[in-house]
Amino acid sequence: MSITDTPPARNAAAPILTGSGAILASLEKLGVTDVFGIPGGAIMPFYDELMSSTAIRHILTRHEQGAGHAAEGYAVASGRVGVCIATSGPGATNLVTAIADAYMDSVPLIAITGQVFSTVMGTDAFQEVDIVGITMPITKHSILVKTPEEVPAAIAEAYQIATTGRPGPVLVDVTKDAQQNSAPFIWPPKTDLPGYRPVTKAHGKQIIAAAELLSTSSRPVLYVGGGVLRAEAQDELARLVDLTGAPVVTTLMARGVFPDSRREHLGMPGMHGSVPAVLALQESDLIVAIGARFDDRVTGRVADFAPHAKIVHIDIDPAEIGKIRQADVPIVGDAKEVLVELLDATTGLGKPDLAEWWTRLDGLRGDYPLGYTEPDDGLLAPQGSSSGSASSPDRRACTSRAWASTRCGRRSSSTTSGRTPGSTRAARARWAIPCPPPWGRRSPSRTAWSGRSTATDASR
Amino acid sequence: MVWAIDGDGCFQMTNQELATCTINDIPIKVAIINNSSLGMVRQWQTLFYDGRHSFTDLNTGHDTVRIPDFVKLAEAYGALGIRVTEKEEVDAAIKLALETNDRPVVIDFVVSRDAMVWPMVPQGVGNSSVQYARDHAPAWEEE
């Protein structure tokens, strides 16, 4: 949705709304239909408005962390923005883990928090915390709203920042007086985001350089991260694999974007990755990183990571390029747009001869398949319950995440330490995906495990 | 349909949201891989801290007091609770979960606390040191 293309409406025609009415109207104008949260003193004016909304369904969680993770799961599964709501002070701080997780995992999230009256801010008022300050390093942007006039632009800017470029969380903190006082509701509002211009289209010269490297390499690996999911570039990725025959590894964030059943898929790389995926990267002469960020759980000791590989690094966030590993060919752009251009540039250059490479990789696959030994205490093996007869689904968490990610066909995921609640996110996902999906190993990525791909499918 | 695969540790960090699910007709399935411990930490303690398992026992599994009892907890929240302790019970439990769509389902898979996640690259070393299983490193081609 374009927010800025049309000029602001005339004041004369604008209805007078309270600030809380303006929050609700702004969310409705942006097409938000589902929000998660818990009321409390400083957000009560907004909850009073929310009660009468027929366009927006509110799910009352039992803890704000649940609301935050629920909104994340909703966003990841549906491809839409997730919205969570909390009151000031403890309500707001309870959102922090979910906001941090959304930041790490590039999940489009709008967190709306109530704040104490602007007249008492800074006095250590009842349930006052500086949530804008607290969330500054874990959001793409945090906005403090102290008047009702500022509300529409703040919500519109939050939506625009959260959903464009590299997605992420934005917090909008609205004082209670801003919610209670009234102002003309002007939509679309005039937004002001100086310097915010995400680059989606890549530089043509770099695309050609990447294509040439790819067609002449003898040990390439496509290192696929969550950016491919966010960009919904699964089809373009599959075509690039068809075209080049190059092996693929998918990170935790990208599980499901390329079918595990395809021969070219070596599995997940990193600390608990498959041996073929880990060693393929180590022994490669070219890594094409697509929407991935050379996380320490993937690289291990960076100085020893893939010592002979040239790096093509594709990412929508220029700050990721060269952050961990120097890129020989840096490409800033949207994964889908870049892959479309890379496909064009690669077509006709000739398929690289990877016969020897595949002999090595197939050997690794034969020697080190994913497997496990039965525990000697007579109890179940965890891998047995999560790969059993029926395979499995969505996961999160510590060992359970690691097991699920290595054993299961595909799904979506998250990074913040792993202690994020599967149950809450799964709840959201269920609710955002009305179609009756797949338990068990179905084939291609379009009907895949990842809630995101499934949701994408359903929406098409 | 949505499944959550959780550990007994992380599930307890947000299991109150089962109430949200039941009340709002969100019939998710939760597979708790219950190793009765903070398993990832326990694995590192086993491998790197001489097996000193400092404060990682959660007492939710086999031969413990089972607090909480995940089946009872599920029932308290209006969900279906199923416990699986034998391999032969796995398929039937999953089948029952798949057939139950009028409420959330929680399956308590009681598993060995000593099972570990493999393969693994120990922290702080290069990926060439990947271990396929404990003390079992693959040969790789160093050029």
mmCIF file of C-alpha atoms in Angstrom, chain A residues 92-237:
data_model
loop_
_atom_site.group_PDB
_atom_site.id
_atom_site.type_symbol
_atom_site.label_atom_id
_atom_site.label_comp_id
_atom_site.label_asym_id
_atom_site.label_seq_id
_atom_site.Cartn_x
_atom_site.Cartn_y
_atom_site.Cartn_z
ATOM 1 C CA ALA A 92 5.686 -2.438 27.457
ATOM 2 C CA THR A 93 8.744 -4.120 28.937
ATOM 3 C CA ASN A 94 7.042 -7.500 28.578
ATOM 4 C CA LEU A 95 7.063 -6.932 24.817
ATOM 5 C CA VAL A 96 10.806 -6.440 24.703
ATOM 6 C CA THR A 97 11.832 -10.057 24.031
ATOM 7 C CA ALA A 98 9.420 -10.358 21.145
ATOM 8 C CA ILE A 99 10.528 -7.030 19.703
ATOM 9 C CA ALA A 100 14.168 -8.095 19.932
ATOM 10 C CA ASP A 101 13.318 -11.375 18.260
ATOM 11 C CA ALA A 102 11.511 -9.583 15.438
ATOM 12 C CA TYR A 103 14.549 -7.359 14.994
ATOM 13 C CA MET A 104 16.941 -10.306 14.780
ATOM 14 C CA ASP A 105 14.660 -12.228 12.460
ATOM 15 C CA SER A 106 13.552 -9.303 10.280
ATOM 16 C CA VAL A 107 9.854 -9.722 11.071
ATOM 17 C CA PRO A 108 7.510 -6.837 10.173
ATOM 18 C CA LEU A 109 5.988 -5.869 13.522
ATOM 19 C CA ILE A 110 4.213 -2.798 14.904
ATOM 20 C CA ALA A 111 4.195 -2.550 18.694
ATOM 21 C CA ILE A 112 1.775 0.022 20.079
ATOM 22 C CA THR A 113 2.247 0.945 23.719
ATOM 23 C CA GLY A 114 0.425 3.311 26.020
ATOM 24 C CA GLN A 115 2.530 5.894 27.836
ATOM 25 C CA VAL A 116 1.737 7.951 30.938
ATOM 26 C CA PHE A 117 0.356 11.469 30.492
ATOM 27 C CA SER A 118 2.890 13.699 28.757
ATOM 28 C CA THR A 119 2.571 16.103 31.680
ATOM 29 C CA VAL A 120 4.042 13.554 34.123
ATOM 30 C CA MET A 121 6.615 11.935 31.860
ATOM 31 C CA GLY A 122 10.005 12.003 33.484
ATOM 32 C CA THR A 123 8.662 12.014 37.035
ATOM 33 C CA ASP A 124 8.831 8.245 37.594
ATOM 34 C CA ALA A 125 5.055 8.192 37.343
ATOM 35 C CA PHE A 126 2.980 5.084 37.992
ATOM 36 C CA GLN A 127 3.906 2.425 35.406
ATOM 37 C CA GLU A 128 6.220 4.794 33.580
ATOM 38 C CA VAL A 129 9.210 3.487 31.664
ATOM 39 C CA ASP A 130 11.077 5.004 28.755
ATOM 40 C CA ILE A 131 10.096 2.266 26.320
ATOM 41 C CA VAL A 132 11.216 4.334 23.331
ATOM 42 C CA GLY A 133 14.679 4.458 24.877
ATOM 43 C CA ILE A 134 14.607 0.809 25.901
ATOM 44 C CA THR A 135 13.664 -0.388 22.425
ATOM 45 C CA MET A 136 15.855 2.011 20.464
ATOM 46 C CA PRO A 137 18.571 -0.603 19.779
ATOM 47 C CA ILE A 138 16.106 -3.413 18.992
ATOM 48 C CA THR A 139 13.748 -1.702 16.578
ATOM 49 C CA LYS A 140 14.075 -0.214 13.132
ATOM 50 C CA HIS A 141 12.486 2.864 14.653
ATOM 51 C CA SER A 142 10.727 3.957 17.852
ATOM 52 C CA ILE A 143 8.273 6.846 17.825
ATOM 53 C CA LEU A 144 6.917 8.826 20.785
ATOM 54 C CA VAL A 145 3.519 10.428 20.185
ATOM 55 C CA LYS A 146 2.386 13.177 22.550
ATOM 56 C CA THR A 147 -0.467 14.797 20.588
ATOM 57 C CA PRO A 148 -3.414 13.353 18.651
ATOM 58 C CA GLU A 149 -2.354 15.315 15.552
ATOM 59 C CA GLU A 150 0.773 13.156 15.278
ATOM 60 C CA VAL A 151 -1.026 9.811 15.403
ATOM 61 C CA PRO A 152 -1.886 9.096 11.731
ATOM 62 C CA ALA A 153 1.617 9.886 10.472
ATOM 63 C CA ALA A 154 3.223 7.900 13.274
ATOM 64 C CA ILE A 155 1.180 4.778 12.508
ATOM 65 C CA ALA A 156 1.684 5.201 8.757
ATOM 66 C CA GLU A 157 5.429 5.644 9.175
ATOM 67 C CA ALA A 158 5.581 2.636 11.463
ATOM 68 C CA TYR A 159 3.817 0.555 8.837
ATOM 69 C CA GLN A 160 6.059 1.794 6.056
ATOM 70 C CA ILE A 161 9.282 1.204 7.973
ATOM 71 C CA ALA A 162 8.233 -2.175 9.349
ATOM 72 C CA THR A 163 7.186 -3.616 6.007
ATOM 73 C CA THR A 164 9.676 -2.215 3.499
ATOM 74 C CA GLY A 165 13.352 -2.864 2.884
ATOM 75 C CA ARG A 166 14.606 -5.314 5.451
ATOM 76 C CA PRO A 167 11.453 -5.845 7.534
ATOM 77 C CA GLY A 168 11.576 -5.279 11.264
ATOM 78 C CA PRO A 169 9.812 -4.002 14.355
ATOM 79 C CA VAL A 170 8.689 -0.427 14.939
ATOM 80 C CA LEU A 171 7.373 0.809 18.276
ATOM 81 C CA VAL A 172 4.804 3.591 18.611
ATOM 82 C CA ASP A 173 4.462 4.897 22.173
ATOM 83 C CA VAL A 174 1.354 7.040 22.645
ATOM 84 C CA THR A 175 0.778 9.095 25.788
ATOM 85 C CA LYS A 176 -2.589 8.820 27.480
ATOM 86 C CA ASP A 177 -3.391 12.475 26.805
ATOM 87 C CA ALA A 178 -2.559 11.984 23.138
ATOM 88 C CA GLN A 179 -5.088 9.143 23.133
ATOM 89 C CA GLN A 180 -7.747 11.167 24.932
ATOM 90 C CA ASN A 181 -7.443 14.508 23.143
ATOM 91 C CA SER A 182 -8.964 15.107 19.727
ATOM 92 C CA ALA A 183 -7.771 16.354 16.373
ATOM 93 C CA PRO A 184 -8.816 16.215 12.725
ATOM 94 C CA PHE A 185 -8.068 12.788 11.300
ATOM 95 C CA ILE A 186 -6.206 13.377 8.078
ATOM 96 C CA TRP A 187 -5.613 10.384 5.841
ATOM 97 C CA PRO A 188 -3.386 9.698 4.096
ATOM 98 C CA PRO A 189 -1.079 11.634 6.367
ATOM 99 C CA LYS A 190 2.071 13.373 5.285
ATOM 100 C CA THR A 191 4.912 11.134 6.361
ATOM 101 C CA ASP A 192 8.411 12.380 6.893
ATOM 102 C CA LEU A 193 11.191 9.808 6.754
ATOM 103 C CA PRO A 194 14.290 11.639 5.622
ATOM 104 C CA GLY A 195 16.959 9.304 4.307
ATOM 105 C CA TYR A 196 14.789 6.198 4.400
ATOM 106 C CA ARG A 197 15.008 4.803 0.890
ATOM 107 C CA PRO A 198 15.513 1.039 0.836
ATOM 108 C CA VAL A 199 17.385 -0.115 -2.238
ATOM 109 C CA THR A 200 15.674 -3.029 -3.960
ATOM 110 C CA LYS A 201 17.190 -2.963 -7.442
ATOM 111 C CA ALA A 202 20.766 -4.049 -7.733
ATOM 112 C CA HIS A 203 23.651 -2.615 -9.724
ATOM 113 C CA GLY A 204 23.803 -4.310 -13.132
ATOM 114 C CA LYS A 205 27.579 -4.562 -13.193
ATOM 115 C CA GLN A 206 27.669 -6.562 -9.982
ATOM 116 C CA ILE A 207 24.995 -8.900 -11.289
ATOM 117 C CA ILE A 208 27.147 -9.679 -14.315
ATOM 118 C CA ALA A 209 30.178 -10.236 -12.110
ATOM 119 C CA ALA A 210 28.182 -12.631 -9.959
ATOM 120 C CA ALA A 211 26.864 -14.523 -12.980
ATOM 121 C CA GLU A 212 30.365 -14.912 -14.398
ATOM 122 C CA LEU A 213 31.715 -16.242 -11.111
ATOM 123 C CA LEU A 214 28.837 -18.660 -10.846
ATOM 124 C CA SER A 215 29.245 -20.051 -14.328
ATOM 125 C CA THR A 216 32.988 -20.550 -13.970
ATOM 126 C CA SER A 217 33.188 -21.870 -10.437
ATOM 127 C CA SER A 218 33.834 -25.527 -9.838
ATOM 128 C CA ARG A 219 32.685 -25.776 -6.206
ATOM 129 C CA PRO A 220 29.826 -23.307 -5.732
ATOM 130 C CA VAL A 221 27.286 -23.304 -2.905
ATOM 131 C CA LEU A 222 24.108 -21.248 -2.693
ATOM 132 C CA TYR A 223 23.924 -20.132 0.945
ATOM 133 C CA VAL A 224 20.270 -19.254 1.364
ATOM 134 C CA GLY A 225 18.930 -17.232 4.285
ATOM 135 C CA GLY A 226 15.661 -15.820 5.544
ATOM 136 C CA GLY A 227 15.782 -12.932 3.096
ATOM 137 C CA VAL A 228 14.676 -15.311 0.362
ATOM 138 C CA LEU A 229 11.555 -16.157 2.362
ATOM 139 C CA ARG A 230 10.794 -12.546 3.169
ATOM 140 C CA ALA A 231 11.168 -11.643 -0.498
ATOM 141 C CA GLU A 232 9.079 -14.665 -1.510
ATOM 142 C CA ALA A 233 11.789 -15.574 -3.977
ATOM 143 C CA GLN A 234 11.432 -19.359 -3.719
ATOM 144 C CA ASP A 235 10.553 -19.816 -7.387
ATOM 145 C CA GLU A 236 13.487 -17.720 -8.578
ATOM 146 C CA LEU A 237 15.796 -19.672 -6.299
#
